[in-house]
Short mmCIF file of C-alpha atoms in Angstrom, two decimals:
data_model
loop_
_atom_site.label_atom_id
_atom_site.label_comp_id
_atom_site.label_asym_id
_atom_site.label_seq_id
_atom_site.Cartn_x
_atom_site.Cartn_y
_atom_site.Cartn_z
CA MET A 27 79.16 38.85 94.29
CA LYS A 28 80.61 40.78 97.16
CA ILE A 29 82.85 39.30 99.76
CA ARG A 30 82.56 40.86 103.14
CA ILE A 31 85.90 42.11 104.31
CA TYR A 32 86.53 42.88 107.94
CA LEU A 33 89.15 45.44 108.67
CA ALA A 34 90.70 46.42 111.92
CA VAL A 35 93.69 48.31 113.07
CA VAL A 36 95.68 46.10 115.33
CA PHE A 37 98.95 45.74 117.14
CA LEU A 38 101.44 43.49 115.51
CA PHE A 39 103.29 41.18 117.83
CA SER A 40 106.76 40.05 117.20
CA LEU A 41 107.21 36.33 117.24
CA ALA A 42 110.54 34.69 117.31
CA LEU A 43 111.85 31.95 115.17
CA GLY A 44 114.18 31.71 118.07
CA SER A 45 117.84 31.74 118.68
CA THR A 46 118.05 28.23 117.33
CA GLN A 47 117.06 29.14 113.82
CA ALA A 48 117.11 26.06 111.62
CA GLN A 49 120.70 25.53 110.68
CA GLN A 50 122.30 24.84 107.38
CA ARG A 51 122.90 21.16 107.17
CA THR A 52 123.97 18.45 104.83
CA ALA A 53 121.26 15.95 104.04
CA PRO A 54 122.03 12.64 105.68
CA PRO A 55 122.04 9.65 103.36
CA ASP A 56 118.90 8.17 104.92
CA ILE A 57 116.37 10.77 106.01
CA THR A 58 113.86 8.08 106.89
CA ALA A 59 116.19 6.67 109.53
CA LYS A 60 116.61 10.16 110.94
CA ALA A 61 112.84 10.66 111.03
CA VAL A 62 112.35 7.30 112.73
CA ALA A 63 114.84 8.34 115.41
CA ALA A 64 113.09 11.69 115.84
CA ALA A 65 109.72 9.94 116.10
CA LYS A 66 111.01 7.63 118.80
CA ALA A 67 112.55 10.55 120.65
CA PHE A 68 109.27 12.44 120.52
CA LEU A 69 107.25 9.45 121.68
CA ALA A 70 109.67 8.96 124.56
CA THR A 71 108.69 12.37 125.93
CA LEU A 72 104.99 11.42 126.05
CA ASP A 73 103.03 9.51 128.63
CA ALA A 74 101.01 6.45 127.62
CA ARG A 75 97.80 8.42 127.09
CA GLN A 76 99.53 10.94 124.86
CA GLN A 77 101.29 8.21 122.90
CA ALA A 78 97.96 6.54 122.26
CA ALA A 79 96.59 9.82 120.92
CA VAL A 80 99.62 10.62 118.75
CA VAL A 81 100.01 7.22 117.08
CA VAL A 82 97.05 6.32 114.92
CA PRO A 83 96.64 3.60 112.31
CA LEU A 84 97.70 4.41 108.77
CA ASN A 85 94.69 3.95 106.55
CA LYS A 86 92.64 5.75 103.93
CA ASP A 87 90.55 7.57 106.51
CA THR A 88 93.38 8.77 108.75
CA LYS A 89 95.78 9.88 106.04
CA SER A 90 93.15 12.02 104.34
CA ARG A 91 92.20 13.66 107.65
CA TRP A 92 93.69 17.11 107.08
CA SER A 93 92.21 20.50 106.32
CA ASN A 94 93.00 24.11 105.49
CA LEU A 95 90.45 25.25 108.06
CA PRO A 96 91.08 26.07 111.71
CA ASN A 97 89.94 23.67 114.39
CA GLY A 98 86.25 24.04 115.10
CA ALA A 99 85.52 25.29 111.60
CA ALA A 100 85.98 22.24 109.44
CA GLY A 101 82.70 20.54 110.20
CA LEU A 102 81.44 19.02 113.41
CA LYS A 103 82.65 15.57 112.45
CA PHE A 104 86.18 16.67 111.62
CA LYS A 105 88.98 16.32 114.10
CA ARG A 106 92.65 16.31 113.24
CA ASN A 107 94.76 13.27 114.05
CA GLY A 108 97.13 13.37 117.02
CA VAL A 109 97.60 15.89 119.79
CA LYS A 110 97.80 19.64 119.63
CA LEU A 111 100.84 21.64 120.64
CA GLY A 112 98.80 23.44 123.25
CA ASP A 113 98.43 20.17 125.17
CA LEU A 114 102.16 19.45 125.20
CA THR A 115 104.88 20.67 127.52
CA SER A 116 107.66 22.81 126.13
CA VAL A 117 109.99 19.79 126.05
CA GLN A 118 107.36 17.76 124.20
CA GLN A 119 106.74 20.63 121.79
CA ARG A 120 110.43 20.82 121.06
CA ALA A 121 110.58 17.10 120.35
CA ALA A 122 107.47 17.38 118.16
CA LEU A 123 109.02 20.13 116.09
CA ASP A 124 112.27 18.17 115.85
CA LEU A 125 110.19 15.41 114.31
CA VAL A 126 108.49 17.79 111.89
CA GLY A 127 111.86 19.18 110.87
CA ALA A 128 113.57 15.82 110.54
CA ALA A 129 112.53 15.27 106.94
CA LEU A 130 112.16 18.85 105.79
CA SER A 131 114.70 21.18 104.26
CA ARG A 132 115.91 24.19 106.18
CA MET A 133 113.81 26.41 103.92
CA GLY A 134 110.80 24.13 104.30
CA TYR A 135 111.01 24.10 108.05
CA GLU A 136 111.30 27.87 108.17
CA LYS A 137 108.25 28.15 105.92
CA VAL A 138 106.28 25.93 108.28
CA ILE A 139 107.30 28.03 111.27
CA ASN A 140 106.56 31.27 109.43
CA ILE A 141 103.05 30.01 108.67
CA VAL A 142 102.49 29.03 112.30
CA ASN A 143 103.78 32.41 113.45
CA ALA A 144 101.45 34.14 110.97
CA GLU A 145 98.61 32.20 112.54
CA GLU A 146 99.66 33.31 116.01
CA GLU A 147 99.80 36.86 114.71
CA PHE A 148 96.31 36.52 113.32
CA ALA A 149 94.97 34.95 116.50
CA ARG A 150 96.25 37.76 118.66
CA THR A 151 95.03 40.51 116.42
CA SER A 152 91.57 39.29 115.55
CA VAL A 153 89.98 38.55 118.91
CA GLU A 154 87.33 41.24 118.67
CA LEU A 155 86.60 40.50 115.03
CA ARG A 156 86.02 36.84 115.73
CA ALA A 157 83.84 37.59 118.72
CA ALA A 158 81.74 39.94 116.63
CA GLN A 159 81.27 37.17 114.07
CA ARG A 160 80.45 34.51 116.68
CA ASN A 161 83.13 32.49 114.95
CA PRO A 162 83.59 29.12 116.68
CA ALA A 163 87.01 28.45 115.18
CA LYS A 164 90.13 28.25 117.29
CA PHE A 165 93.24 30.04 116.16
CA GLY A 166 96.86 30.25 117.22
CA ARG A 167 99.98 28.12 117.48
CA SER A 168 98.56 25.93 120.22
CA GLU A 169 96.00 24.61 117.71
CA TYR A 170 98.52 22.76 115.51
CA TYR A 171 98.31 18.99 115.68
CA ILE A 172 101.04 16.42 115.30
CA ALA A 173 100.37 12.78 114.56
CA ILE A 174 102.26 9.66 113.60
CA LEU A 175 100.31 7.38 111.29
CA GLY A 176 101.47 3.80 111.47
CA THR A 177 104.66 2.66 113.15
CA PRO A 178 107.86 4.62 112.46
CA SER A 179 109.97 2.27 110.41
CA PRO A 180 112.93 2.40 108.04
CA VAL A 181 111.13 -0.13 105.85
CA GLN A 182 107.36 -0.14 106.33
CA PRO A 183 105.17 2.81 105.30
CA TRP A 184 104.27 5.42 107.91
CA MET A 185 103.44 9.11 108.03
CA ILE A 186 103.93 12.30 109.96
CA GLN A 187 101.08 14.80 109.90
CA PHE A 188 101.55 18.31 111.20
CA GLY A 189 98.71 20.67 110.58
CA GLY A 190 96.32 23.34 111.64
CA HIS A 191 94.91 26.48 110.09
CA HIS A 192 96.71 27.13 106.79
CA LEU A 193 99.00 24.16 107.16
CA GLY A 194 98.74 20.50 106.25
CA ILE A 195 102.11 18.77 106.14
CA ASN A 196 101.59 15.15 105.09
CA LEU A 197 104.94 13.35 105.05
CA THR A 198 104.87 9.76 103.93
CA PHE A 199 107.84 7.45 104.37
CA ALA A 200 108.05 4.29 102.31
CA GLY A 201 111.46 2.84 102.92
CA LYS A 202 113.92 5.50 101.83
CA GLU A 203 111.30 7.30 99.77
CA ASN A 204 109.98 10.53 101.31
CA VAL A 205 106.81 12.04 99.83
CA LEU A 206 105.25 15.39 100.71
CA THR A 207 102.10 15.21 98.60
CA PRO A 208 99.38 16.10 99.24
CA SER A 209 100.25 19.10 101.36
CA HIS A 210 98.76 22.49 102.10
CA THR A 211 100.35 25.82 102.86
CA GLY A 212 98.56 29.08 103.43
CA THR A 213 98.81 32.27 105.36
CA GLN A 214 96.89 35.15 106.81
CA PRO A 215 98.29 37.72 107.04
CA ALA A 216 100.46 37.44 103.95
CA SER A 217 103.01 39.73 105.58
CA TYR A 218 103.89 40.52 109.18
CA SER A 219 106.68 41.94 111.25
CA LEU A 220 109.07 39.81 113.28
CA GLU A 221 112.03 41.19 115.16
CA GLY A 222 111.95 44.21 112.89
CA LYS A 223 111.92 42.06 109.77
CA THR A 224 109.11 41.64 107.32
CA ILE A 225 108.05 38.01 107.05
CA ARG A 226 106.09 36.79 104.03
CA PRO A 227 105.55 33.06 104.45
CA LEU A 228 104.45 32.61 100.84
CA GLY A 229 106.12 35.68 99.43
CA LYS A 230 108.43 33.83 97.05
CA GLU A 231 105.57 31.82 95.62
CA ASN A 232 103.68 35.04 95.01
CA ASP A 233 106.58 36.99 93.56
CA LYS A 234 107.88 34.22 91.31
CA ALA A 235 104.40 33.61 89.92
CA PHE A 236 103.84 37.28 89.11
CA ALA A 237 107.31 37.42 87.54
CA LEU A 238 106.48 34.45 85.35
CA ILE A 239 103.10 35.68 84.16
CA ASN A 240 104.67 39.02 83.30
CA ALA A 241 107.54 37.33 81.45
CA LEU A 242 105.10 35.82 78.94
CA ASP A 243 104.57 37.40 75.55
CA ALA A 244 101.09 38.29 74.36
CA ALA A 245 100.40 34.95 72.70
CA GLN A 246 101.61 32.96 75.69
CA LYS A 247 99.63 35.17 78.04
CA LYS A 248 96.53 34.65 75.96
CA ASP A 249 96.85 30.92 76.62
CA ALA A 250 97.79 31.30 80.27
CA VAL A 251 95.20 33.81 81.46
CA LEU A 252 91.79 32.24 81.94
CA ASN A 253 88.82 34.33 80.89
CA TYR A 254 86.80 33.49 83.95
CA GLN A 255 86.99 34.06 87.67
CA VAL A 256 88.10 31.31 90.03
CA ALA A 257 86.25 31.73 93.30
CA ASP A 258 88.02 29.00 95.24
CA THR A 259 90.46 26.14 95.01
CA VAL A 260 89.51 22.98 93.19
CA LEU A 261 91.91 20.37 94.58
CA GLY A 262 91.79 21.01 98.31
CA PRO A 263 91.20 18.51 101.10
CA GLY A 264 88.59 15.89 100.33
CA HIS A 265 89.57 15.72 96.68
CA ASP A 266 92.17 12.97 96.79
CA GLY A 267 92.43 11.27 93.44
CA ALA A 268 90.65 13.96 91.45
CA VAL A 269 92.53 15.06 88.34
CA ILE A 270 91.00 17.90 86.40
CA GLN A 271 91.51 18.67 82.75
CA PRO A 272 94.53 21.00 82.54
CA GLU A 273 94.32 24.54 81.20
CA GLY A 274 96.60 27.45 80.52
CA VAL A 275 99.83 27.77 78.60
CA ARG A 276 101.72 24.58 77.99
CA ALA A 277 105.34 24.66 79.10
CA SER A 278 106.42 23.35 75.72
CA LYS A 279 105.43 26.78 74.38
CA LEU A 280 107.67 28.59 76.86
CA THR A 281 111.25 29.71 76.24
CA ALA A 282 114.07 28.04 78.14
CA ASN A 283 114.23 30.98 80.52
CA GLN A 284 110.49 30.90 81.14
CA GLN A 285 110.66 27.16 81.75
CA SER A 286 113.38 27.79 84.32
CA MET A 287 111.14 30.35 85.99
CA LEU A 288 108.30 27.82 86.09
CA LEU A 289 110.54 25.16 87.62
CA ASP A 290 111.83 27.68 90.13
CA LEU A 291 108.23 28.46 91.09
CA ILE A 292 107.34 24.77 91.44
CA ASN A 293 110.43 24.29 93.57
CA GLU A 294 108.92 26.56 96.25
CA TRP A 295 106.61 23.68 97.14
CA VAL A 296 108.84 20.75 96.26
CA SER A 297 111.81 21.97 98.30
CA ILE A 298 109.85 22.09 101.53
CA LEU A 299 110.96 18.46 101.63
CA ASN A 300 114.58 17.54 102.40
CA ASP A 301 117.20 18.24 99.77
CA ALA A 302 117.76 14.69 98.59
CA ALA A 303 114.08 13.89 98.09
CA SER A 304 113.24 17.26 96.58
CA SER A 305 116.10 17.02 94.07
CA ALA A 306 114.78 13.70 92.83
CA ARG A 307 111.26 15.09 92.73
CA MET A 308 112.32 18.13 90.73
CA ALA A 309 114.11 15.91 88.23
CA GLU A 310 110.91 13.96 87.79
CA ILE A 311 108.83 17.09 87.25
CA LYS A 312 111.43 18.53 84.87
CA SER A 313 111.36 15.35 82.79
CA ARG A 314 107.63 15.91 82.14
CA LEU A 315 107.79 19.70 81.95
CA ALA A 316 106.70 19.87 78.32
CA ASP A 317 103.30 18.49 79.38
CA THR A 318 102.93 20.89 82.29
CA TYR A 319 100.50 23.82 82.19
CA PHE A 320 100.47 27.21 83.86
CA ALA A 321 97.07 28.90 84.23
CA TRP A 322 96.23 32.29 85.72
CA SER A 323 93.05 34.08 86.73
CA GLY A 324 92.99 37.67 87.86
CA PRO A 325 95.14 40.79 87.58
CA THR A 326 98.83 40.46 86.71
CA THR A 327 100.18 43.32 88.81
CA ASN A 328 102.10 42.02 91.81
CA GLY A 329 100.16 42.72 94.97
CA SER A 330 96.84 41.95 93.34
CA ALA A 331 94.69 39.02 94.33
CA ALA A 332 95.24 36.43 91.61
CA TYR A 333 94.76 32.69 91.31
CA PHE A 334 97.17 30.38 89.52
CA ARG A 335 97.44 26.67 88.90
CA ILE A 336 100.33 24.52 87.74
CA GLN A 337 99.39 21.13 86.44
CA GLY A 338 101.54 18.42 84.92
CA PRO A 339 101.58 14.63 84.76
CA THR A 340 103.06 14.37 88.27
CA VAL A 341 102.32 17.73 89.84
CA GLU A 342 99.32 19.86 90.73
CA ILE A 343 99.72 23.19 92.51
CA GLU A 344 97.01 25.70 93.27
CA TYR A 345 97.53 29.15 94.75
CA ALA A 346 94.35 31.04 95.61
CA PRO A 347 93.59 34.31 97.32
CA ASN A 348 90.80 33.46 99.74
CA GLY A 349 87.75 35.65 99.49
CA GLY A 350 89.48 37.78 96.87
CA SER A 351 92.09 38.99 99.36
CA ALA A 352 95.82 38.94 98.57
CA ASP A 353 96.35 38.95 102.35
CA HIS A 354 94.77 35.51 102.81
CA ILE A 355 96.32 32.74 100.71
CA HIS A 356 95.59 29.04 100.32
CA THR A 357 97.82 26.68 98.33
CA PHE A 358 97.65 22.97 97.65
CA TYR A 359 100.41 20.73 96.34
CA ARG A 360 99.64 17.28 94.94
CA ASP A 361 101.06 14.53 92.80
CA PRO A 362 98.18 12.78 91.04
CA THR A 363 100.36 9.70 90.63
CA ASN A 364 101.89 9.59 94.08
CA ASP A 365 99.82 11.27 96.80
CA TYR A 366 100.59 9.58 100.12
CA ALA A 367 103.39 7.70 98.29
CA ALA A 368 100.82 5.54 96.51
CA ARG A 369 103.39 4.58 93.88
CA PHE A 370 105.81 3.28 96.48
CA ILE A 371 103.37 1.39 98.67
CA LYS A 372 102.09 -1.96 97.59
CA PRO A 373 98.40 -2.34 98.38
CA MET B 7 123.79 17.60 112.64
CA LYS B 8 121.28 18.36 115.27
CA ARG B 9 118.12 19.94 114.04
CA ALA B 10 117.45 23.34 115.42
CA VAL B 11 114.04 24.01 116.83
CA ALA B 12 112.24 27.26 116.41
CA ALA B 13 111.04 28.71 119.64
CA PHE B 14 107.57 30.10 119.69
CA SER B 15 108.14 32.40 122.60
CA PHE B 16 107.29 36.01 122.36
CA ILE B 17 110.30 38.22 122.54
CA GLY B 18 108.60 41.52 122.78
CA PHE B 19 106.13 43.83 121.21
CA SER B 20 106.44 45.54 117.93
CA LEU B 21 105.44 49.16 118.06
CA ALA B 22 104.21 49.02 114.53
CA PHE B 23 100.56 49.43 113.74
CA ALA B 24 99.14 47.76 110.72
CA ALA B 25 95.83 46.98 109.17
CA THR B 26 94.83 43.41 108.72
CA ALA B 27 91.83 41.94 107.04
CA TRP B 28 89.84 38.85 107.74
CA ALA B 29 88.31 37.79 104.52
CA HIS B 30 85.82 34.98 104.86
CA ARG B 31 83.14 33.70 102.51
CA ILE B 32 79.96 34.73 104.23
CA ASP B 33 77.24 35.88 101.89
CA GLU B 34 77.82 33.51 98.96
CA TYR B 35 76.69 30.05 98.02
CA LEU B 36 79.72 28.26 96.57
CA GLN B 37 78.68 25.70 93.97
CA ALA B 38 81.51 23.52 92.68
CA ALA B 39 80.79 21.11 89.84
CA ARG B 40 82.94 18.31 88.46
CA LEU B 41 82.00 16.46 85.30
CA ALA B 42 83.32 13.02 84.44
CA ILE B 43 82.83 11.78 80.90
CA ALA B 44 82.75 8.01 80.37
CA PRO B 45 81.92 6.07 77.20
CA ASP B 46 78.38 5.36 78.35
CA ARG B 47 77.58 8.13 80.79
CA VAL B 48 78.37 11.54 82.24
CA THR B 49 78.67 11.86 86.00
CA LEU B 50 78.08 15.12 87.84
CA GLN B 51 79.53 15.70 91.31
CA MET B 52 78.40 18.83 93.14
CA ASP B 53 79.74 20.42 96.32
CA LEU B 54 77.38 23.13 97.58
CA THR B 55 78.63 25.26 100.47
CA PRO B 56 76.47 28.13 101.73
CA GLY B 57 78.22 30.95 103.54
CA VAL B 58 77.16 31.96 107.03
CA ASP B 59 74.70 34.65 105.96
CA VAL B 60 72.95 32.57 103.32
CA ALA B 61 72.92 29.28 105.22
CA PRO B 62 69.54 29.94 106.93
CA LEU B 63 68.02 30.69 103.54
CA ILE B 64 69.36 27.49 101.99
CA PHE B 65 68.45 25.45 105.05
CA ALA B 66 64.89 26.76 104.89
CA LEU B 67 64.72 25.69 101.25
CA ILE B 68 65.73 22.17 102.26
CA SER B 69 63.97 21.69 105.61
CA THR B 70 60.54 22.55 104.30
CA ASN B 71 58.74 21.50 107.48
CA HIS B 72 61.06 23.81 109.43
CA ASP B 73 61.72 21.30 112.19
CA GLY B 74 65.42 22.12 112.31
CA SER B 75 66.59 18.93 110.68
CA ILE B 76 66.83 17.49 107.18
CA SER B 77 64.89 14.31 106.58
CA GLU B 78 65.74 11.84 103.85
CA ARG B 79 62.68 12.95 101.92
CA GLU B 80 63.63 16.61 102.20
CA ALA B 81 67.19 15.86 101.14
CA ARG B 82 66.03 13.98 98.09
CA ALA B 83 63.53 16.70 97.22
CA TYR B 84 66.18 19.42 97.34
CA ALA B 85 68.67 17.37 95.33
CA THR B 86 66.01 16.57 92.76
CA GLN B 87 65.05 20.23 92.49
CA PHE B 88 68.70 21.15 92.13
CA LEU B 89 69.09 18.73 89.23
CA LYS B 90 66.09 20.32 87.51
CA GLU B 91 67.93 23.62 87.61
CA VAL B 92 71.03 22.41 85.83
CA VAL B 93 71.14 21.77 82.12
CA LEU B 94 73.23 19.01 80.57
CA ASP B 95 73.34 18.70 76.78
CA LEU B 96 75.28 16.27 74.64
CA ASP B 97 75.60 17.34 71.02
CA GLY B 98 72.60 19.63 71.49
CA HIS B 99 70.38 16.97 73.04
CA SER B 100 69.19 17.45 76.59
CA GLN B 101 70.29 14.71 78.99
CA ARG B 102 68.30 13.60 82.02
CA LEU B 103 70.30 13.51 85.23
CA SER B 104 69.44 10.77 87.72
CA LEU B 105 70.29 11.21 91.36
CA VAL B 106 72.84 8.74 92.72
CA ARG B 107 73.31 10.09 96.23
CA ALA B 108 72.89 13.24 98.27
CA GLN B 109 74.69 13.95 101.51
CA PHE B 110 73.66 16.84 103.75
CA PRO B 111 75.38 18.47 106.71
CA SER B 112 73.64 19.47 109.91
CA PHE B 113 72.02 22.85 110.34
CA GLN B 114 74.72 23.78 112.82
CA GLU B 115 77.45 23.06 110.29
CA MET B 116 75.66 25.04 107.61
CA ASN B 117 74.99 27.86 110.03
CA GLU B 118 78.71 28.09 110.72
CA GLY B 119 79.49 28.21 107.02
CA VAL B 120 81.31 24.86 107.04
CA GLY B 121 78.58 22.53 105.87
CA THR B 122 78.86 21.16 102.34
CA ILE B 123 76.00 19.47 100.52
CA ARG B 124 77.26 16.77 98.17
CA ILE B 125 75.14 15.62 95.27
CA GLU B 126 76.08 13.03 92.70
CA ALA B 127 74.06 12.31 89.59
CA PHE B 128 74.58 10.73 86.20
CA ALA B 129 73.14 10.78 82.72
CA VAL B 130 73.18 7.73 80.51
CA CYS B 131 74.47 8.90 77.17
CA ALA B 132 76.60 6.71 74.97
CA SER B 133 79.02 8.64 72.82
CA ALA B 134 79.82 7.04 69.49
CA PRO B 135 83.33 7.33 68.09
CA GLY B 136 83.92 10.83 66.79
CA ASN B 137 83.73 14.41 68.00
CA HIS B 138 81.22 15.55 70.60
CA VAL B 139 80.24 18.61 72.59
CA LEU B 140 79.00 18.42 76.17
CA SER B 141 77.39 21.53 77.66
CA PHE B 142 76.62 22.13 81.32
CA GLN B 143 74.83 25.10 82.83
CA ASN B 144 74.04 25.67 86.51
CA ASN B 145 71.00 27.89 87.09
CA HIS B 146 70.53 27.16 90.78
CA ARG B 147 70.29 30.23 93.03
CA SER B 148 72.29 32.49 90.78
CA ASP B 149 71.29 35.45 92.95
CA ILE B 150 73.61 34.40 95.79
CA SER B 151 76.08 32.01 94.22
CA VAL B 152 79.64 31.77 93.01
CA TYR B 153 80.61 28.86 90.84
CA LEU B 154 83.37 26.48 89.88
CA VAL B 155 83.07 23.96 87.10
CA ASN B 156 85.73 21.52 85.95
CA ALA B 157 86.03 18.40 83.86
CA LEU B 158 87.85 15.45 85.32
CA VAL B 159 90.43 13.81 83.10
CA PRO B 160 88.51 10.88 81.57
CA ALA B 161 89.32 7.51 83.05
CA SER B 162 88.88 5.92 79.64
CA ARG B 163 91.83 6.23 77.29
CA ASN B 164 89.33 6.26 74.44
CA ILE B 165 88.07 9.68 75.43
CA GLU B 166 90.09 12.85 75.01
CA ILE B 167 88.91 16.33 75.92
CA SER B 168 90.17 18.72 73.29
CA GLY B 169 88.60 22.00 74.37
CA GLN B 170 86.84 23.65 77.29
CA HIS B 171 85.08 27.01 77.34
CA ARG B 172 83.43 28.61 80.35
CA ASP B 173 81.45 31.78 80.90
CA SER B 174 83.13 34.44 83.02
CA LEU B 175 81.43 33.29 86.24
CA GLN B 176 81.89 29.54 85.68
CA ARG B 177 78.17 28.88 85.73
CA GLY B 178 78.53 26.93 82.56
CA ILE B 179 81.08 25.00 80.54
CA GLN B 180 81.25 23.58 77.05
CA LEU B 181 83.53 20.59 76.56
CA GLN B 182 84.72 19.35 73.19
CA PHE B 183 85.81 15.74 73.32
CA THR B 184 86.70 12.92 70.98
CA VAL B 185 85.85 9.26 71.35
CA THR B 186 88.00 6.66 69.64
CA HIS B 187 87.57 2.91 69.43
#
């Protein structure tokens, strides 16, 4: 089945991460308290109408209200929680991004910004293409929404959502516990130029996965490589709670070095979260590594469009080239036992 | 330590030219199936998403009176027809799928390639303790479709899936599973 690919030669714009590039920092002992302070600071910049839009109740409907799709293309009934950056002043935007960054690692925050900048790049270089397609979707950095679900608290559960096209950061706080699952990262283009540098928002995920699949011996690869095509992701938005039967090579069959490579690959998603929380999360995943599977569909030459899935008792990761293009990536990161901090929140 | 904020401001233009691609599912009908095996039944959940180019074709199949909307009767008729075009076998015996619910998007959503039809059905089929094979095959609109098919991890601890085999396009799957007391 063919996928229609639209090509155009375009200018590339440089976008800045800015002179205030996220700085190296030491994780404070209580990230939740820091996030609560950042939430209050953000809310203090808003007027009453904006506050009412940003703060929404925390419930099953609101927390699952996220998507990989751009605004205007996720169904007529779908609208992201909160307010979009395009409706905020520069001071409010700064406070919003401070809030987003409050519970993320330096690397995670940079990844988020690189994804948003990729979106801006795409928006500015695809105007004619989208017009030709009568595409109703809205693209660009102004289309990213920020929301606070529940009341920011050092004790009671609440959430930060920051999302738009190719991004769904769902940060749940339950006391001192910080949980990033489920979350979505993606990018189009997969690579762009910024201040003379090449930026690949998901480049490490891609490269580490190709390195791992090519580190397997023939027998391991036979288990890992699926003999069928995977046309799309399976565990995207709208599939909360679904756990599919795992496939691929079991990590118990990998060498110590290959297991380290697998953990390093998983860490690309886990370490978006702050250092303290991601260290604990990695320890949890490592403790169940023997029951974790790595599955692959597609070519194994780096640069090719290939799908992979990592699935263990407490982790599910999907990486999928959209429409068969290595330049358009969707990924989803879940914990079937603890999405939205379910394990830490008493019903 | 104060968190740095990334500025979004443009700092200038790159002189580099590059090619970019906008890949978008347009001329395919994505059919994603999930199978849940329980001691007394098998549940099928389908997500059917027509791309932009094939949406009018699919909509015309559903809205048979061509009034631009999908009535309850038309929705049920399409879902029922869909279920006739999938094959579910347990240990070589054909299983009848009964419709539980069908949810349809608007024409506008389908026309924009973002409308997903959701169909849920089940077959009553008790599996005695021992080894079993469940086969599923989707024959609906194979001329325009791409497929996904997956088994959900059984909710019952008495059921364990021991093998799964698909065809290269994921139109069909064969699941080996064991039922214990």
